[in-house]
Coordinates of N, CA and C in Angstrom, one line a residue:
M678 N 34.4 105.5 158.3 CA 34.6 105.8 156.9 C 35.3 107.1 156.8
L679 N 36.4 107.1 155.9 CA 37.2 108.3 155.8 C 36.5 109.1 154.6
Q680 N 36.3 110.4 155.0 CA 35.6 111.2 154.0 C 36.5 112.4 153.8
Q681 N 36.7 112.8 152.5 CA 37.6 113.9 152.2 C 36.9 114.8 151.2
T682 N 36.7 116.1 151.5 CA 36.0 117.0 150.6 C 37.0 117.9 150.0
I683 N 37.0 118.0 148.7 CA 37.9 118.9 147.9 C 37.1 120.0 147.3
T684 N 37.3 121.2 147.6 CA 36.6 122.3 147.1 C 37.5 123.2 146.3
C685 N 37.1 123.4 145.1 CA 37.9 124.3 144.2 C 37.1 125.5 143.9
V686 N 37.6 126.7 144.3 CA 36.9 127.9 144.1 C 37.8 128.9 143.4
Q687 N 37.3 129.5 142.4 CA 38.1 130.5 141.7 C 37.2 131.5 141.0
T688 N 37.5 132.7 141.0 CA 36.7 133.7 140.3 C 36.9 133.5 138.8
A689 N 35.9 133.3 138.1 CA 36.0 132.9 136.7 C 36.4 134.1 135.9
P690 N 37.3 133.9 134.9 CA 37.7 135.0 134.1 C 36.5 135.5 133.2
P691 N 36.6 136.6 132.6 CA 35.5 137.1 131.8 C 34.9 136.2 130.8
N692 N 35.8 135.4 130.2 CA 35.3 134.6 129.1 C 35.1 133.1 129.5
R693 N 35.1 132.8 130.9 CA 34.9 131.5 131.4 C 33.9 131.5 132.4
P694 N 33.1 130.4 132.6 CA 32.1 130.3 133.7 C 32.8 130.0 135.0
A695 N 32.1 130.3 136.1 CA 32.7 130.0 137.4 C 32.5 128.5 137.6
T696 N 33.4 127.9 138.4 CA 33.3 126.4 138.7 C 33.1 126.2 140.2
C697 N 32.6 125.1 140.5 CA 32.3 124.8 141.9 C 33.1 123.6 142.3
G698 N 33.1 123.4 143.7 CA 33.9 122.3 144.2 C 33.2 120.9 144.1
G699 N 33.8 119.9 144.6 CA 33.2 118.6 144.6 C 33.6 117.8 145.8
T700 N 32.9 116.7 146.1 CA 33.2 115.9 147.2 C 33.5 114.5 146.8
I701 N 34.6 113.9 147.3 CA 35.1 112.5 147.0 C 35.0 111.7 148.3
T702 N 34.3 110.6 148.3 CA 34.1 109.7 149.4 C 34.8 108.4 149.2
L703 N 35.6 107.9 150.1 CA 36.3 106.6 150.0 C 35.5 105.6 150.8
P704 N 35.4 104.3 150.4 CA 34.7 103.3 151.2 C 35.4 103.0 152.5
P705 N 34.6 102.4 153.5 CA 35.2 102.1 154.8 C 36.1 100.9 154.7
G706 N 37.1 100.8 155.6 CA 38.0 99.6 155.7 C 39.2 99.6 154.9
I707 N 39.4 100.6 154.0 CA 40.5 100.7 153.2 C 41.7 101.1 154.0
D708 N 42.9 100.6 153.6 CA 44.1 100.9 154.3 C 44.4 102.4 154.2
E709 N 44.9 102.9 155.4 CA 45.1 104.3 155.5 C 46.1 104.8 154.5
D710 N 47.2 104.0 154.3 CA 48.2 104.4 153.4 C 47.7 104.5 152.0
I711 N 46.8 103.5 151.6 CA 46.2 103.6 150.3 C 45.3 104.8 150.2
E712 N 44.6 105.1 151.3 CA 43.7 106.3 151.3 C 44.4 107.6 151.0
H713 N 45.6 107.7 151.7 CA 46.4 108.9 151.4 C 46.9 108.9 150.0
A714 N 47.3 107.8 149.5 CA 47.9 107.7 148.2 C 46.8 108.1 147.2
L715 N 45.6 107.5 147.4 CA 44.5 107.8 146.5 C 44.1 109.3 146.6
D716 N 44.1 109.8 147.9 CA 43.8 111.2 148.1 C 44.7 112.1 147.4
D717 N 46.0 111.9 147.5 CA 47.0 112.7 146.8 C 46.9 112.6 145.3
S718 N 46.6 111.5 144.8 CA 46.5 111.3 143.4 C 45.3 112.0 142.8
V719 N 44.2 111.9 143.6 CA 42.9 112.6 143.1 C 43.1 114.1 143.1
I720 N 43.7 114.6 144.2 CA 43.9 116.0 144.3 C 44.8 116.5 143.2
R721 N 45.8 115.8 142.9 CA 46.7 116.2 141.8 C 45.9 116.3 140.4
R722 N 45.1 115.3 140.2 CA 44.3 115.3 139.0 C 43.3 116.4 138.9
L723 N 42.7 116.7 140.1 CA 41.7 117.8 140.1 C 42.4 119.1 139.8
R724 N 43.6 119.2 140.4 CA 44.3 120.5 140.2 C 44.7 120.6 138.7
R725 N 45.1 119.5 138.1 CA 45.4 119.6 136.7 C 44.2 119.9 135.8
W726 N 43.1 119.3 136.2 CA 41.8 119.6 135.5 C 41.5 121.1 135.6
W727 N 41.6 121.6 136.8 CA 41.3 123.0 137.0 C 42.3 123.9 136.2
W728 N 43.5 123.5 136.1 CA 44.4 124.3 135.3 C 44.1 124.3 133.8
N729 N 43.7 123.1 133.4 CA 43.4 123.0 131.9 C 42.1 123.8 131.6
Y730 N 41.1 123.8 132.6 CA 39.8 124.4 132.3 C 39.9 125.9 132.4
N731 N 40.6 126.5 133.3 CA 40.7 127.9 133.6 C 41.9 128.6 132.8
D732 N 41.9 129.8 132.9 CA 43.0 130.6 132.3 C 44.3 130.4 133.0
P733 N 45.4 129.8 132.4 CA 46.6 129.6 133.1 C 47.3 130.8 133.5
D734 N 46.9 132.0 133.0 CA 47.6 133.2 133.4 C 47.2 133.6 134.8
N735 N 46.1 133.1 135.4 CA 45.6 133.5 136.7 C 45.7 132.3 137.7
F736 N 46.5 131.4 137.4 CA 46.6 130.2 138.3 C 48.1 129.8 138.4
P737 N 48.5 129.4 139.6 CA 49.9 129.0 139.8 C 50.3 127.8 138.9
T738 N 51.6 127.7 138.7 CA 52.1 126.5 137.9 C 51.6 125.2 138.5
P739 N 51.0 124.3 137.7 CA 50.4 123.1 138.2 C 51.5 122.2 138.7
P740 N 51.1 121.3 139.7 CA 52.1 120.4 140.2 C 52.4 119.3 139.2
P741 N 53.5 118.7 139.2 CA 53.8 117.6 138.2 C 52.9 116.4 138.4
D742 N 52.5 115.8 137.3 CA 51.7 114.6 137.4 C 52.5 113.5 137.9
D743 N 51.9 112.8 138.9 CA 52.6 111.6 139.5 C 52.4 110.3 138.8
R744 N 51.6 110.4 137.7 CA 51.4 109.2 136.9 C 52.7 108.9 136.1
P745 N 53.0 107.6 135.9 CA 54.2 107.3 135.2 C 54.1 107.6 133.7
E746 N 55.2 107.9 133.1 CA 55.1 108.3 131.7 C 54.7 107.0 130.9
P747 N 53.8 107.2 129.9 CA 53.4 106.1 129.1 C 54.6 105.5 128.3
I748 N 54.6 104.2 128.3 CA 55.7 103.5 127.5 C 55.4 103.5 126.0
P749 N 56.2 104.1 125.3 CA 56.0 104.2 123.8 C 55.8 102.9 123.2
A750 N 54.9 102.8 122.3 CA 54.6 101.5 121.6 C 55.8 101.2 120.7
P751 N 56.1 99.9 120.7 CA 57.3 99.5 119.9 C 57.1 99.8 118.4
N752 N 58.2 100.2 117.8 CA 58.1 100.5 116.3 C 58.4 99.3 115.5
N753 N 57.3 98.7 115.0 CA 57.4 97.5 114.3 C 57.6 97.7 112.8
T754 N 57.8 99.0 112.4 CA 57.9 99.3 111.0 C 59.3 98.8 110.6
P755 N 59.3 97.9 109.6 CA 60.7 97.4 109.2 C 61.5 98.5 108.6
G756 N 62.8 98.5 108.9 CA 63.7 99.4 108.4 C 64.1 99.1 107.0
P757 N 64.9 99.9 106.4 CA 65.3 99.6 105.0 C 66.2 98.4 105.0
T758 N 66.0 97.5 104.0 CA 66.9 96.3 103.8 C 68.3 96.7 103.4
P759 N 69.3 96.3 104.2 CA 70.7 96.7 103.8 C 71.1 96.1 102.5
A760 N 71.8 96.9 101.8 CA 72.3 96.4 100.5 C 73.2 95.2 100.6
P761 N 73.1 94.2 99.8 CA 74.0 93.1 99.9 C 75.4 93.5 99.7
T762 N 76.3 92.9 100.5 CA 77.8 93.1 100.3 C 78.2 92.5 99.0
P763 N 78.9 93.3 98.1 CA 79.3 92.7 96.9 C 80.4 91.6 97.1
A764 N 80.2 90.5 96.4 CA 81.1 89.4 96.6 C 82.5 89.7 96.0
T765 N 83.5 89.3 96.7 CA 84.9 89.5 96.2 C 85.2 88.6 95.1
P766 N 85.5 89.1 93.9 CA 85.8 88.2 92.8 C 87.0 87.3 93.0
T767 N 86.8 86.1 92.7 CA 87.9 85.1 92.8 C 88.9 85.3 91.7
P768 N 90.2 85.5 91.9 CA 91.1 85.7 90.8 C 91.1 84.5 89.9
T769 N 91.1 84.7 88.6 CA 91.1 83.6 87.7 C 92.6 83.3 87.4
P770 N 92.9 82.0 87.6 CA 94.3 81.6 87.4 C 94.7 81.8 86.0
S771 N 95.9 82.3 85.8 CA 96.4 82.5 84.5 C 96.6 81.2 83.7
C772 N 96.2 81.3 82.5 CA 96.3 80.1 81.6 C 97.7 80.0 80.9
T773 N 98.5 81.1 81.1 CA 99.8 81.1 80.5 C 100.7 80.2 81.2
P774 N 101.3 79.2 80.6 CA 102.2 78.3 81.3 C 103.5 79.0 81.7
T775 N 104.0 78.6 82.9 CA 105.2 79.1 83.3 C 106.4 78.6 82.5
P776 N 107.1 79.5 81.9 CA 108.2 79.0 81.1 C 109.2 78.2 81.9
T777 N 109.6 77.1 81.3 CA 110.6 76.2 81.9 C 112.0 76.8 81.7
P778 N 112.8 77.1 82.7 CA 114.1 77.7 82.5 C 115.0 76.7 81.7
T779 N 115.6 77.3 80.7 CA 116.5 76.5 79.9 C 117.9 76.4 80.5
T780 N 118.4 75.2 80.6 CA 119.7 74.9 81.1 C 120.7 74.9 80.0
Q781 N 121.7 75.7 80.1 CA 122.7 75.7 79.1 C 123.6 74.5 79.2
P782 N 123.8 73.8 78.1 CA 124.7 72.6 78.1 C 126.1 73.0 78.6
N783 N 126.7 72.0 79.2 CA 128.1 72.2 79.6 C 129.0 71.7 78.5
W784 N 129.5 72.7 77.8 CA 130.2 72.3 76.6 C 131.7 72.0 76.9
V785 N 132.2 71.1 76.0 CA 133.7 70.7 76.0 C 134.2 71.1 74.6
V786 N 135.2 71.9 74.6 CA 135.7 72.4 73.3 C 137.2 71.8 73.1
R787 N 137.4 71.3 71.9 CA 138.7 70.8 71.5 C 139.1 71.4 70.2
A788 N 140.4 72.0 70.2 CA 140.9 72.6 69.0 C 141.1 71.6 67.9
G789 N 140.7 72.0 66.6 CA 140.9 71.1 65.5 C 139.7 70.3 65.2
E790 N 139.9 69.2 64.4 CA 138.8 68.4 63.9 C 138.4 67.3 64.8
A791 N 139.2 67.0 65.8 CA 139.0 65.9 66.8 C 138.9 64.6 66.1
A792 N 139.8 64.4 65.1 CA 139.8 63.1 64.4 C 140.4 62.0 65.3
V793 N 140.2 60.8 65.0 CA 140.7 59.7 65.9 C 142.3 59.8 66.0
S794 N 143.0 60.0 65.0 CA 144.4 60.1 65.0 C 144.9 61.3 65.8
S795 N 144.2 62.4 65.7 CA 144.5 63.6 66.4 C 144.3 63.4 67.9
L796 N 143.2 62.7 68.3 CA 143.0 62.5 69.7 C 144.0 61.6 70.3
Q797 N 144.4 60.6 69.6 CA 145.4 59.7 70.1 C 146.8 60.3 70.2
A798 N 147.1 61.2 69.2 CA 148.4 61.9 69.3 C 148.4 62.9 70.4
G799 N 147.3 63.6 70.7 CA 147.2 64.6 71.7 C 147.1 64.1 73.1
Y800 N 146.8 62.8 73.3 CA 146.6 62.2 74.6 C 148.0 61.9 75.2
G801 N 148.3 62.5 76.4 CA 149.6 62.2 77.0 C 149.7 62.8 78.4
P802 N 150.9 62.8 79.0 CA 151.0 63.2 80.4 C 150.9 64.7 80.6
H803 N 150.3 65.1 81.7 CA 150.2 66.6 82.0 C 151.6 67.0 82.5
R804 N 152.0 68.2 82.1 CA 153.3 68.7 82.4 C 153.6 69.0 83.8
D805 N 152.5 69.3 84.6 CA 152.6 69.6 86.0 C 152.0 68.6 87.0
L806 N 151.2 67.8 86.5 CA 150.4 66.9 87.4 C 150.7 65.4 87.0
A807 N 150.4 64.5 87.9 CA 150.5 63.1 87.7 C 149.2 62.6 87.0
L808 N 149.0 63.1 85.8 CA 147.8 62.9 85.1 C 148.0 62.7 83.6
Y809 N 147.2 61.9 83.0 CA 147.3 61.7 81.5 C 145.9 62.1 81.0
G810 N 146.0 62.6 79.7 CA 144.7 63.0 79.1 C 144.8 63.9 77.9
L811 N 143.7 64.4 77.5 CA 143.6 65.3 76.3 C 143.4 66.8 76.9
S812 N 144.0 67.7 76.2 CA 143.8 69.1 76.5 C 142.5 69.6 75.9
V813 N 141.6 70.2 76.7 CA 140.3 70.8 76.3 C 140.1 72.1 77.0
Q814 N 139.0 72.8 76.6 CA 138.5 74.0 77.3 C 137.1 73.6 77.8
Y815 N 137.0 73.7 79.2 CA 135.7 73.3 79.8 C 135.5 74.0 81.1
K816 N 134.3 74.5 81.3 CA 133.9 75.0 82.6 C 132.3 75.1 82.6
P817 N 131.7 74.4 83.5 CA 130.2 74.4 83.5 C 129.7 75.8 83.6
G818 N 128.7 76.2 82.8 CA 128.0 77.5 82.8 C 128.6 78.5 81.9
V819 N 129.8 78.3 81.3 CA 130.4 79.2 80.4 C 129.9 78.9 79.0
S820 N 129.7 80.0 78.2 CA 129.1 79.8 76.9 C 130.1 79.2 75.9
L821 N 129.5 78.6 74.9 CA 130.3 78.0 73.9 C 131.2 79.0 73.2
N822 N 130.8 80.2 72.9 CA 131.6 81.2 72.3 C 132.8 81.6 73.1
D823 N 132.6 81.7 74.5 CA 133.7 82.0 75.3 C 134.7 80.9 75.4
L824 N 134.3 79.7 75.4 CA 135.2 78.5 75.4 C 136.0 78.5 74.1
A825 N 135.3 78.8 73.0 CA 136.0 78.6 71.7 C 136.9 79.8 71.4
S826 N 136.8 80.9 72.2 CA 137.5 82.2 71.8 C 138.8 82.4 72.6
V827 N 139.3 81.3 73.2 CA 140.5 81.5 74.0 C 141.7 81.8 73.2
G828 N 141.6 81.4 71.9 CA 142.8 81.7 71.0 C 143.5 80.5 70.5
F829 N 142.9 79.7 69.6 CA 143.5 78.5 69.0 C 144.1 78.9 67.7
P830 N 145.2 78.2 67.3 CA 145.7 78.5 65.9 C 144.9 77.7 64.8
N831 N 144.2 76.7 65.2 CA 143.4 75.9 64.3 C 142.3 76.7 63.7
P832 N 142.0 76.5 62.4 CA 140.8 77.2 61.8 C 139.5 76.6 62.3
T833 N 139.4 75.4 62.8 CA 138.2 74.8 63.2 C 138.3 74.3 64.6
V834 N 137.2 74.4 65.4 CA 137.1 73.8 66.7 C 136.0 72.8 66.7
S835 N 136.1 71.7 67.6 CA 135.1 70.7 67.7 C 134.5 70.9 69.1
Y836 N 133.3 70.5 69.3 CA 132.7 70.6 70.7 C 131.6 69.6 70.9
A837 N 131.4 69.3 72.1 CA 130.4 68.3 72.5 C 130.0 68.6 74.0
E838 N 128.8 68.1 74.4 CA 128.4 68.2 75.8 C 129.2 67.2 76.6
D839 N 129.4 67.6 77.8 CA 130.2 66.7 78.7 C 129.5 65.3 78.9
K840 N 128.2 65.3 79.0 CA 127.4 64.1 79.2 C 127.5 63.2 78.0
E841 N 127.6 63.8 76.8 CA 127.7 63.0 75.5 C 129.0 62.3 75.5
L842 N 130.1 62.9 75.9 CA 131.4 62.2 76.0 C 131.4 61.1 77.0
M843 N 130.8 61.4 78.2 CA 130.8 60.3 79.2 C 129.9 59.1 78.8
T844 N 128.8 59.4 78.1 CA 128.0 58.3 77.6 C 128.7 57.5 76.5
A845 N 129.4 58.2 75.7 CA 130.2 57.5 74.6 C 131.2 56.5 75.2
A846 N 131.9 57.0 76.3 CA 132.9 56.1 76.9 C 132.2 55.0 77.7
S847 N 131.2 55.2 78.4 CA 130.5 54.2 79.2 C 129.9 53.1 78.3
A848 N 129.5 53.5 77.1 CA 128.9 52.5 76.2 C 129.8 51.4 75.8
I849 N 131.1 51.6 75.9 CA 132.1 50.6 75.5 C 132.9 50.1 76.8
G850 N 132.3 50.4 78.0 CA 132.9 49.9 79.2 C 134.0 50.7 79.8
Y851 N 134.2 51.9 79.3 CA 135.1 52.8 79.9 C 134.5 54.0 80.6
S852 N 135.3 54.8 81.2 CA 134.8 56.1 81.9 C 135.8 57.2 81.6
I853 N 135.3 58.4 81.8 CA 136.2 59.5 81.6 C 136.0 60.5 82.7
T854 N 136.9 61.4 83.0 CA 136.7 62.5 83.9 C 137.2 63.8 83.1
I855 N 136.7 64.9 83.5 CA 137.1 66.2 82.9 C 137.3 67.1 84.1
Q856 N 138.5 67.5 84.4 CA 138.9 68.3 85.5 C 139.7 69.5 85.1
T857 N 139.5 70.6 85.9 CA 140.2 71.8 85.6 C 141.7 71.6 86.0
T858 N 142.6 72.0 85.1 CA 144.0 71.9 85.3 C 144.8 73.1 84.7
P859 N 146.0 73.3 85.2 CA 146.8 74.4 84.6 C 147.0 74.1 83.1
G860 N 147.1 75.1 82.3 CA 147.3 74.9 80.9 C 146.9 76.2 80.1
Y861 N 147.0 76.0 78.8 CA 146.7 77.2 77.9 C 145.2 77.4 77.9
G862 N 144.9 78.7 77.9 CA 143.5 79.1 77.9 C 142.9 79.3 79.2
A863 N 141.9 80.2 79.3 CA 141.2 80.6 80.6 C 140.4 79.4 81.2
Y864 N 140.0 78.4 80.4 CA 139.2 77.4 80.9 C 139.8 76.0 80.6
H865 N 141.1 75.9 80.7 CA 141.8 74.7 80.4 C 141.4 73.6 81.4
A866 N 141.2 72.4 80.8 CA 140.9 71.2 81.6 C 141.5 70.0 80.9
T867 N 141.6 68.9 81.6 CA 142.1 67.6 81.1 C 141.1 66.5 81.1
L868 N 140.9 65.9 79.9 CA 140.0 64.8 79.7 C 140.8 63.5 79.9
T869 N 140.5 62.7 80.9 CA 141.2 61.5 81.2 C 140.3 60.2 81.0
G870 N 140.9 59.2 80.4 CA 140.1 57.9 80.2 C 140.6 56.9 81.2
Y871 N 139.6 56.0 81.6 CA 139.9 54.9 82.6 C 139.3 53.6 82.0
N872 N 140.0 52.5 82.3 CA 139.4 51.2 81.9 C 138.4 50.7 82.8
H873 N 137.8 49.5 82.6 CA 136.7 49.0 83.4 C 137.1 48.7 84.8
N874 N 138.4 48.6 85.1 CA 138.9 48.5 86.5 C 139.2 49.8 87.2
G875 N 139.0 50.9 86.5 CA 139.2 52.2 87.1 C 140.6 52.7 87.0
N876 N 141.5 52.0 86.2 CA 142.9 52.4 86.0 C 143.0 53.4 84.9
M877 N 143.8 54.5 85.1 CA 144.0 55.5 84.2 C 144.7 55.1 82.9
F878 N 144.2 55.4 81.8 CA 144.9 55.1 80.5 C 146.1 56.1 80.4
Q879 N 147.3 55.6 80.1 CA 148.4 56.4 79.7 C 148.5 56.6 78.2
A880 N 147.8 55.8 77.5 CA 147.7 56.0 76.0 C 146.2 55.8 75.7
L881 N 145.7 56.5 74.7 CA 144.2 56.4 74.4 C 144.0 55.2 73.5
P882 N 143.2 54.3 74.0 CA 142.8 53.1 73.2 C 142.1 53.6 71.9
T883 N 142.2 52.8 70.8 CA 141.6 53.1 69.6 C 140.1 53.2 69.7
D884 N 139.5 52.2 70.4 CA 138.0 52.1 70.5 C 137.5 53.4 71.3
L885 N 138.2 53.8 72.3 CA 137.8 55.0 73.0 C 138.0 56.2 72.2
A886 N 139.1 56.3 71.4 CA 139.3 57.4 70.5 C 138.2 57.5 69.5
V887 N 137.8 56.4 69.0 CA 136.7 56.4 68.0 C 135.4 56.9 68.6
A888 N 135.1 56.5 69.8 CA 133.9 56.9 70.5 C 133.9 58.4 70.8
L889 N 135.0 58.9 71.3 CA 135.1 60.3 71.6 C 135.1 61.1 70.3
S890 N 135.7 60.7 69.3 CA 135.7 61.4 68.0 C 134.3 61.5 67.4
A891 N 133.5 60.5 67.6 CA 132.1 60.5 67.1 C 131.3 61.5 68.0
A892 N 131.6 61.6 69.3 CA 130.8 62.5 70.1 C 131.2 63.9 69.8
F893 N 132.4 64.2 69.3 CA 132.8 65.6 68.9 C 132.4 65.8 67.5
F894 N 131.1 65.5 67.2 CA 130.6 65.7 65.8 C 130.3 67.1 65.4
R895 N 130.2 68.0 66.4 CA 129.8 69.4 66.1 C 131.1 70.2 65.8
K896 N 131.1 71.0 64.7 CA 132.2 71.8 64.3 C 131.8 73.2 64.1
M897 N 132.7 74.1 64.3 CA 132.5 75.5 64.0 C 133.8 76.2 63.7
S898 N 133.7 77.3 63.0 CA 134.9 78.1 62.6 C 135.5 78.7 63.9
N899 N 136.7 78.8 64.0 CA 137.4 79.4 65.2 C 137.1 80.9 65.2
P900 N 136.4 81.3 66.3 CA 136.0 82.7 66.4 C 137.1 83.6 66.7
N901 N 138.2 83.1 67.2 CA 139.4 83.9 67.6 C 140.7 83.2 67.3
R902 N 141.0 83.1 66.1 CA 142.1 82.3 65.6 C 143.4 83.2 65.8
V903 N 144.4 82.6 66.5 CA 145.7 83.3 66.8 C 146.8 82.4 66.3
K904 N 147.9 83.1 66.0 CA 149.2 82.3 65.7 C 150.0 82.1 66.9
R905 N 150.6 81.0 67.0 CA 151.6 80.7 68.1 C 153.0 80.7 67.6

């Protein structure tokens, strides 16, 4: 049996009683390594007890405790509840309808009243091209006022949309074309009629003249009347 005696002797300070040693006995058969381990541990604890009991000013610095540091208890205190993230507002669609872009009509302007007789008298061959037709002012996208202001001697001008004239001709089995050609005015064009076989008219038939004159039902004063 291993026996180890630890004696702690120190002269007591004036305000403390003297202390005595003690004996620690280990049971037989225990492993020597464990004995040494227990011995070292016990000695360390006795020294710490002595240090705590006596005046620390008269005792050397105690050895470090070989016991493991206690594991702190987990903190189960609930933390503050995070503030909810504000929801992003969904933009409200505008109830204002998107304005539909207005398309300006493609106007065809003819000087004068566009009477049946006037249309038939004015229909003839183009001076520079192999083409027959009526002289008009026409260009898609140009305003009515600009078309009518090229400088006619007539006090009145007649005008119609290009699709109205085409519809009037097709209603009686004919067709027309309006193409830019050389002539008087910045937007000069020639209106040509064709029969149901697609042949160009060299003279304007009466029924087509009546249909076109009815389509030229809009009249206005000449905004830029000039003398020739």
